Every structure is written in C-alpha cells, then in structure tokens.
mmCIF file of C-alpha atoms in Angstrom:
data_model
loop_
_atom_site.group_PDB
_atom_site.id
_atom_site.type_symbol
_atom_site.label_atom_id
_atom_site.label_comp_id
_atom_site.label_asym_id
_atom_site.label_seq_id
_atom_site.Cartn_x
_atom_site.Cartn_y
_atom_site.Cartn_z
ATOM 1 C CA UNK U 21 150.013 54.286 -32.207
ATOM 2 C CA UNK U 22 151.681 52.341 -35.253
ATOM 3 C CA UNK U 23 152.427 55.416 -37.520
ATOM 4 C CA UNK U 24 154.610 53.581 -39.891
ATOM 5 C CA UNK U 25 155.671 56.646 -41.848
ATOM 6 C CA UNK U 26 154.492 60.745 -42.358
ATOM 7 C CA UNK U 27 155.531 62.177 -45.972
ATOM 8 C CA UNK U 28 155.563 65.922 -46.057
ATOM 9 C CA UNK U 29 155.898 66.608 -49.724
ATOM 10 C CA UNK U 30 155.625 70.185 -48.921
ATOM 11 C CA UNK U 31 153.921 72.504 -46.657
ATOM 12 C CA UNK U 32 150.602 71.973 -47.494
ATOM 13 C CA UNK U 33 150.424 68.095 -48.842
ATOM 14 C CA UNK U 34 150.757 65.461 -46.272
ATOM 15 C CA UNK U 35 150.581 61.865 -46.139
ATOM 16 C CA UNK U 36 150.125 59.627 -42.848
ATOM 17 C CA UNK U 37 150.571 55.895 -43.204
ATOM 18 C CA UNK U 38 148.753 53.855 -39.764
ATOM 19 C CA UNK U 39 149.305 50.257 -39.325
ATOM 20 C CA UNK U 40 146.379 48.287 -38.228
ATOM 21 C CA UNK U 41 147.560 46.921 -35.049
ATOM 22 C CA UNK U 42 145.060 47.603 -31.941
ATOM 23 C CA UNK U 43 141.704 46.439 -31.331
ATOM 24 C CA UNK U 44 138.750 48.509 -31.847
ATOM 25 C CA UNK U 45 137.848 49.473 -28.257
ATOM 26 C CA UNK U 46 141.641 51.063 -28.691
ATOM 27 C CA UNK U 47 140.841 53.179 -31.426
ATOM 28 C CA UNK U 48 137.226 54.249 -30.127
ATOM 29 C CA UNK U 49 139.305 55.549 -26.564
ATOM 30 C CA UNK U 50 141.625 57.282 -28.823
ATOM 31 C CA UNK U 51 138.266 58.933 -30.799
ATOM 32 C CA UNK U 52 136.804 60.052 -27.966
ATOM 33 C CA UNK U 53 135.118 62.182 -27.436
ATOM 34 C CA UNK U 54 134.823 62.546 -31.445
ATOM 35 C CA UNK U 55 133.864 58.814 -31.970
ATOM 36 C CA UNK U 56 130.377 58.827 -34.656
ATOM 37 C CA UNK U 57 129.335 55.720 -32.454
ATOM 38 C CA UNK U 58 126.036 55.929 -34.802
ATOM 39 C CA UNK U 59 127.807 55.887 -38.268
ATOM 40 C CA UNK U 60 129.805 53.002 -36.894
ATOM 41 C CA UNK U 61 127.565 50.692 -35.288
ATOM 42 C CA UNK U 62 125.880 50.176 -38.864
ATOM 43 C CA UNK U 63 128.835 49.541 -40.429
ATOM 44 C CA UNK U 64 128.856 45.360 -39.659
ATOM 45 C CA UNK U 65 131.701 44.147 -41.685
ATOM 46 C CA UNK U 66 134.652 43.970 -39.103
ATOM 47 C CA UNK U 67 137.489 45.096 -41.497
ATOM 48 C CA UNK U 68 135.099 47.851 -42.699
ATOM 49 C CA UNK U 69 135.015 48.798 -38.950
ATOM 50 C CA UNK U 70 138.677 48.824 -38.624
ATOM 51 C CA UNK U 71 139.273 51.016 -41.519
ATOM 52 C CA UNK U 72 136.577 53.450 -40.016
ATOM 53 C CA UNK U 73 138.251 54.221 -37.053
ATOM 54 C CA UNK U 74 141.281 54.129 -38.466
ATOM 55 C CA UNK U 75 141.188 56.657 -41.163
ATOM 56 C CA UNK U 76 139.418 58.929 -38.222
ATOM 57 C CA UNK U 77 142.316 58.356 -35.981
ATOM 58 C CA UNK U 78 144.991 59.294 -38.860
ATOM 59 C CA UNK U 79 142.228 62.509 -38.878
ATOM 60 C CA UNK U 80 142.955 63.356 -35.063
ATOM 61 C CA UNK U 81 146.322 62.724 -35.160
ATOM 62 C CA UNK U 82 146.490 65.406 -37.838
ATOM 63 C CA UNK U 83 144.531 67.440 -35.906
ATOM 64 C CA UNK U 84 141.703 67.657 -38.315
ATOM 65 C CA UNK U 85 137.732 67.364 -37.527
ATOM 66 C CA UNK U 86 137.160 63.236 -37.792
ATOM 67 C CA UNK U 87 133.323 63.731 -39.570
ATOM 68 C CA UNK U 88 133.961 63.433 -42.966
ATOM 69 C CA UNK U 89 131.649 63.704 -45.574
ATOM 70 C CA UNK U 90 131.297 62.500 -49.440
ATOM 71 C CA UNK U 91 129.853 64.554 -52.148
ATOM 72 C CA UNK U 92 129.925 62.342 -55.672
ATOM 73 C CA UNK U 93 132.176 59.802 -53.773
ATOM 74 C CA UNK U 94 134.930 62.451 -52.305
ATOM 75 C CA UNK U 95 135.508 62.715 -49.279
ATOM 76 C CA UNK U 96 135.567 66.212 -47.782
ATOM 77 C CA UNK U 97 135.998 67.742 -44.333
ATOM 78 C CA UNK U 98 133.696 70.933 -42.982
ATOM 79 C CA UNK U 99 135.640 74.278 -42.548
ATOM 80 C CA UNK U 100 138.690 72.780 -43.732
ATOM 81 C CA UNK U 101 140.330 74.315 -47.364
ATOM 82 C CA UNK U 102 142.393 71.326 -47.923
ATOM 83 C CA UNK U 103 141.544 68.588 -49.627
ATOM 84 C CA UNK U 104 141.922 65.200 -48.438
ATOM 85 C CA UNK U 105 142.597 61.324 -50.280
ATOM 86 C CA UNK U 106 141.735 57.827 -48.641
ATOM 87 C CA UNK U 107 143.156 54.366 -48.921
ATOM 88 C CA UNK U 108 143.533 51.019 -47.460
ATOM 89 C CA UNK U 109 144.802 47.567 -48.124
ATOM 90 C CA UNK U 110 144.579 44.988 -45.868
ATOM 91 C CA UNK U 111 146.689 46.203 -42.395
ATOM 92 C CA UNK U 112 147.160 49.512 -43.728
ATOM 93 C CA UNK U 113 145.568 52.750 -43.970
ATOM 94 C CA UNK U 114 146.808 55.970 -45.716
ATOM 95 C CA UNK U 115 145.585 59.665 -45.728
ATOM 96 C CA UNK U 116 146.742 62.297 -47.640
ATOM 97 C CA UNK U 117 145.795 65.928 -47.307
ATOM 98 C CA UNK U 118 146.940 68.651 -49.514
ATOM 99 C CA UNK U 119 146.152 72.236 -50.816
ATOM 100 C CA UNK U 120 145.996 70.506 -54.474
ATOM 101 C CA UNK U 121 143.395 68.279 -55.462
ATOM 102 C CA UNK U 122 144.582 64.731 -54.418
ATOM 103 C CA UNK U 123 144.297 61.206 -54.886
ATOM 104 C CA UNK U 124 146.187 58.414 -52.761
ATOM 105 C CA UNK U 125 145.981 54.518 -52.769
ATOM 106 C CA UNK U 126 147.477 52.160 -51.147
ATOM 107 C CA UNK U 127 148.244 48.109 -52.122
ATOM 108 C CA UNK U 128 149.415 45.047 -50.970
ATOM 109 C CA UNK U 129 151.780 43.130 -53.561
ATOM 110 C CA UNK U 130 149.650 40.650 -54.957
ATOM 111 C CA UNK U 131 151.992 39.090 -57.709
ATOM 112 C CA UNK U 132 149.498 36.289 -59.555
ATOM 113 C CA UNK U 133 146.331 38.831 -59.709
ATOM 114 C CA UNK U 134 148.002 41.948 -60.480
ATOM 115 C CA UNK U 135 149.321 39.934 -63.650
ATOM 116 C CA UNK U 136 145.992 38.234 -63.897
ATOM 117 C CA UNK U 137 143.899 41.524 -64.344
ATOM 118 C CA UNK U 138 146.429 43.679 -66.283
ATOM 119 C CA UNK U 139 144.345 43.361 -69.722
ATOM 120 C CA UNK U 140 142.133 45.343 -67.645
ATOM 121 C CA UNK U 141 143.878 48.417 -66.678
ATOM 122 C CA UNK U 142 147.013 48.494 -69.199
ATOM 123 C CA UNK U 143 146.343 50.446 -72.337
ATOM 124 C CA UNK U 144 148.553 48.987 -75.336
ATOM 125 C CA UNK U 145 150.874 52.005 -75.285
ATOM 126 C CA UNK U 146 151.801 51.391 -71.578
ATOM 127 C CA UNK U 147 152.715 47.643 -72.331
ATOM 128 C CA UNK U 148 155.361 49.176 -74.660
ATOM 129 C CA UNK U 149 157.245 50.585 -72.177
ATOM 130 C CA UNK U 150 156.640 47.870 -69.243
ATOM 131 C CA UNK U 151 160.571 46.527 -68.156
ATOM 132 C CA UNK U 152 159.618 42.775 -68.410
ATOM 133 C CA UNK U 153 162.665 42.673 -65.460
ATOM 134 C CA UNK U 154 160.152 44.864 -63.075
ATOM 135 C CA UNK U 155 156.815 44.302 -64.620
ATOM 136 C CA UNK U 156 155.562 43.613 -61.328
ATOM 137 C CA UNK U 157 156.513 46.906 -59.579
ATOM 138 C CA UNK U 158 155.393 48.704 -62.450
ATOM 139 C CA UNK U 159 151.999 47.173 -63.278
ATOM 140 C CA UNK U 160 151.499 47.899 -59.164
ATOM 141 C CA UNK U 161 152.278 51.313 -59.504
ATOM 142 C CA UNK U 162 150.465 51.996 -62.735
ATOM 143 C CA UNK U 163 147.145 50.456 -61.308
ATOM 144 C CA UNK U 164 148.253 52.850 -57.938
ATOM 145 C CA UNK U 165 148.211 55.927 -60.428
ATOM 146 C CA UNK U 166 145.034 54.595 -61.970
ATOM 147 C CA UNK U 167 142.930 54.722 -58.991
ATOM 148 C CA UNK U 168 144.344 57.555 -57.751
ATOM 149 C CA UNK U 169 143.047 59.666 -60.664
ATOM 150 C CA UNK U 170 140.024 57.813 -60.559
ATOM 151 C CA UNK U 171 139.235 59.588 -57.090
ATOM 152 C CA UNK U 172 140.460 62.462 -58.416
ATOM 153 C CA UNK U 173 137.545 62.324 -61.209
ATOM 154 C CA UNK U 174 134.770 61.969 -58.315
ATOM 155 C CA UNK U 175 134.739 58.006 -59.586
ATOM 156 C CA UNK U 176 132.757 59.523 -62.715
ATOM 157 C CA UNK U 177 135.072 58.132 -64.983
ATOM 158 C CA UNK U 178 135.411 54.153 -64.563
ATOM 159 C CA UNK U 179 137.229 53.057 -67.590
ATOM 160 C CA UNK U 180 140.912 52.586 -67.076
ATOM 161 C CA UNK U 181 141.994 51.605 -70.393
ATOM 162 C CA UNK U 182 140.420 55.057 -71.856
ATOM 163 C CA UNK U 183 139.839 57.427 -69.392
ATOM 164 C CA UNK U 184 143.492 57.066 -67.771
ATOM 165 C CA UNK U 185 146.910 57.443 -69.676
ATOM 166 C CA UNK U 186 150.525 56.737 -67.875
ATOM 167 C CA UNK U 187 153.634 58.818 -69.429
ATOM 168 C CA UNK U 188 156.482 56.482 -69.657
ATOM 169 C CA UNK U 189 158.570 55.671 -66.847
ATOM 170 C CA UNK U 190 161.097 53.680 -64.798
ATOM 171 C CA UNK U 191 160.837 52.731 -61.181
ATOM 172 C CA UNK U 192 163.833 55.450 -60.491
ATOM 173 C CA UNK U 193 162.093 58.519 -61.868
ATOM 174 C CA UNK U 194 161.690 60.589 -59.017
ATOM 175 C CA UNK U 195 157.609 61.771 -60.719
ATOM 176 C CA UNK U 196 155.341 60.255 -63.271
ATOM 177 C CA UNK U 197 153.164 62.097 -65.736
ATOM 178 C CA UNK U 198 149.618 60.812 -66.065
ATOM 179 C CA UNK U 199 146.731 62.035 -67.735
ATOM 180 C CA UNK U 200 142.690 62.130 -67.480
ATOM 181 C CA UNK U 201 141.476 61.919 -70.778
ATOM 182 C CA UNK U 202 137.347 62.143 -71.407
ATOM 183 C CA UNK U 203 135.510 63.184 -74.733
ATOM 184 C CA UNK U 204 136.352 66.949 -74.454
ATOM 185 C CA UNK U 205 138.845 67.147 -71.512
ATOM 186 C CA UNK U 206 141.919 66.193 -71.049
ATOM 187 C CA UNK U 207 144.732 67.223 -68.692
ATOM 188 C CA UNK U 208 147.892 66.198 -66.682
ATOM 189 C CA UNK U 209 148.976 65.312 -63.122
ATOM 190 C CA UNK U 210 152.028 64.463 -61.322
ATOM 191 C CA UNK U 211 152.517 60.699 -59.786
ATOM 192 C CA UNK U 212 154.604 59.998 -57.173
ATOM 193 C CA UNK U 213 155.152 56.584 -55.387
ATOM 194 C CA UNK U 214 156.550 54.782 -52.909
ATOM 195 C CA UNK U 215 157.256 50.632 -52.084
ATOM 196 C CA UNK U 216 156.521 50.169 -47.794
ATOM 197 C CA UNK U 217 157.246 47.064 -46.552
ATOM 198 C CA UNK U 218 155.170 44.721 -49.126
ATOM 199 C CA UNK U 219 153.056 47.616 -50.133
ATOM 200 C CA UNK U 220 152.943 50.058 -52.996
ATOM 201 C CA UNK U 221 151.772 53.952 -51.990
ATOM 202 C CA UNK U 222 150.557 56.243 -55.155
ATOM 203 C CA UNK U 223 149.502 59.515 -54.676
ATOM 204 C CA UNK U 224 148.723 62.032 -57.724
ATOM 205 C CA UNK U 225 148.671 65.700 -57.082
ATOM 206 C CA UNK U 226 146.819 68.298 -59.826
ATOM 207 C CA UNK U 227 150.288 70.392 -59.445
ATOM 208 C CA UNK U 228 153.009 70.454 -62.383
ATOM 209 C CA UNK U 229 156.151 70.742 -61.567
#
C-alpha cells in the first residue's frame, strides 16, 4: 500500500496521504468484504472509480467504517464522533479526520492556471501581501485554504473573493489565519499546509490556537 505520508497533528486530527498506484481489482481485495460493489459499479468515470476505492481504503486502513455518507455535501461516517475531510488531485488522495470540524485539499502544482485563474479567488487585500519571489506557492496554498473552508461551510458559500478572507502570511509561518465571512457571520480558523512531492496539502481546523 503506497501510504506516502500520516500527519498526526494531535491525538484526535489525522491526516493519511495514499498514492494511486494499484489497479482497481487491488483495491476492491483490499475492501473486502466492505467493498459497496453497488455504489461503485455506477460510478463509470475510471478516475472517479479510483478515487472511490481509494478514499475507502485510506478509511480501512484507519480502521474506520468505509460507507460514508453526505448530508449538504459533507461527508460523514455512522457511529463515528469525528469528523472527517476529502481530497484528491490527480495520483493522490488525502483524508483527514479530526475531533474539530475539518477541511483538507489536496493539489497538483499547476503553474500557468493557478496564475491564470487568480482574479478569481484572490481578494485585493491578499494581492498586497503576495511575495512576487513565491507567488506561486502562495497563490497554491491560498486557493488550498479556500476550498478547504469551502467544505467546511457545507459548499453553501461559493464565492471566494467574499465569502473567504486569508490573514497575511509567509510560506515559513508555521499556521495561517483565515476567515468565513457571510452577511451576519463571521469567524476564524487555523490553516496549516504542507508542499509533497509536486503537491500542495491544506487542511483548516475550527480550533484556535
């Protein structure tokens, strides 16, 4: 199994990072005898499929149920207190679980599009701090932070130039401050983030510290 890396922030968040390496019947024989064959035989697109069983095996390996279920676009597990944070980008898969609300994602460095669709995600006050020396890493990592909180919101709020703020910061800070901001509500979270490889991993926790 190509677990490329486990964070334990702390005794109740977790994050498991799987490379996508094996073939399908691989990860059904791993499933078993948890494997939703029905669920998955309707899903026909084949990296869909992949990311299916995937984010199931990262489950197991956890040792958490593998049926998860969405209310309002979160994911949620039966019986189980914690909450728990999906992502994927092309070969790799992330899950995070945690006491804490939680939101995780996971991206591939795409240089030309990331700077192509900032004006669509980068409020004016965030360009004032951006380090034209690591604008890259930090346009990555604010768009990581951005759809983070966006799961965190139950994908209610979809506007990331006004319902999504980023507190100034350099790549070294250990934590970033972000905010969800909506017509009467407004509060912080704490960012953390982490380059693997060619890939940037967010995850926001609703914990202060």
């Amino acid at each position: 199994m190509p677990i490329i890396k486990i964070i334990e922030k702390n005794k109740h968040t977790k994050l498991i990072i799987w490379e996508l390496i094996e073939s399908e019947n691989y990860l059904i024989k791993y499933l078993n005898p948890f494997f939703q064959k029905k669920k998955f035989t309707c899903i026909k697109h084949i990296k869909r499929r992949y990311e299916f069983l995937a984010i199931r095996c990262c489950l197991k390996y956890l040792g958490l149920d593998t049926i998860v279920y969405y209310l309002n676009g979160k994911p949620y597990i039966k019986n189980y207190k914690f909450n728990v944070s999906f992502s994927h980008s092309y070969n790799k898969v992330v899950v995070a679980t945690s006491n804490n609300i939680i939101g995780v994602d996971i991206e591939k460095c795409q240089i030309n599009k990331i700077l192509k669709v900032k004006n669509k995600f980068l409020r004016k006050d965030e360009a004032n701090f951006i380090d034209y020396s690591i604008e890259v890493d930090q346009l990555h990592i604010i768009w990581g932070i951005k759809e983070s909180l966006y799961k965190l919101s139950n994908k209610k709020l979809v506007n990331f130039l006004l319902n999504y703020k980023i507190s100034p910061f350099s790549i070294k800070d250990p934590y970033i401050i972000c905010w969800i901001i909506d017509k009467s509500y407004c509060k912080a979270f704490i960012a953390f983030y982490l380059k693997i490889d060619n890939y940037y991993l967010v995850y926001v926790i609703d914990d202060l510290i």
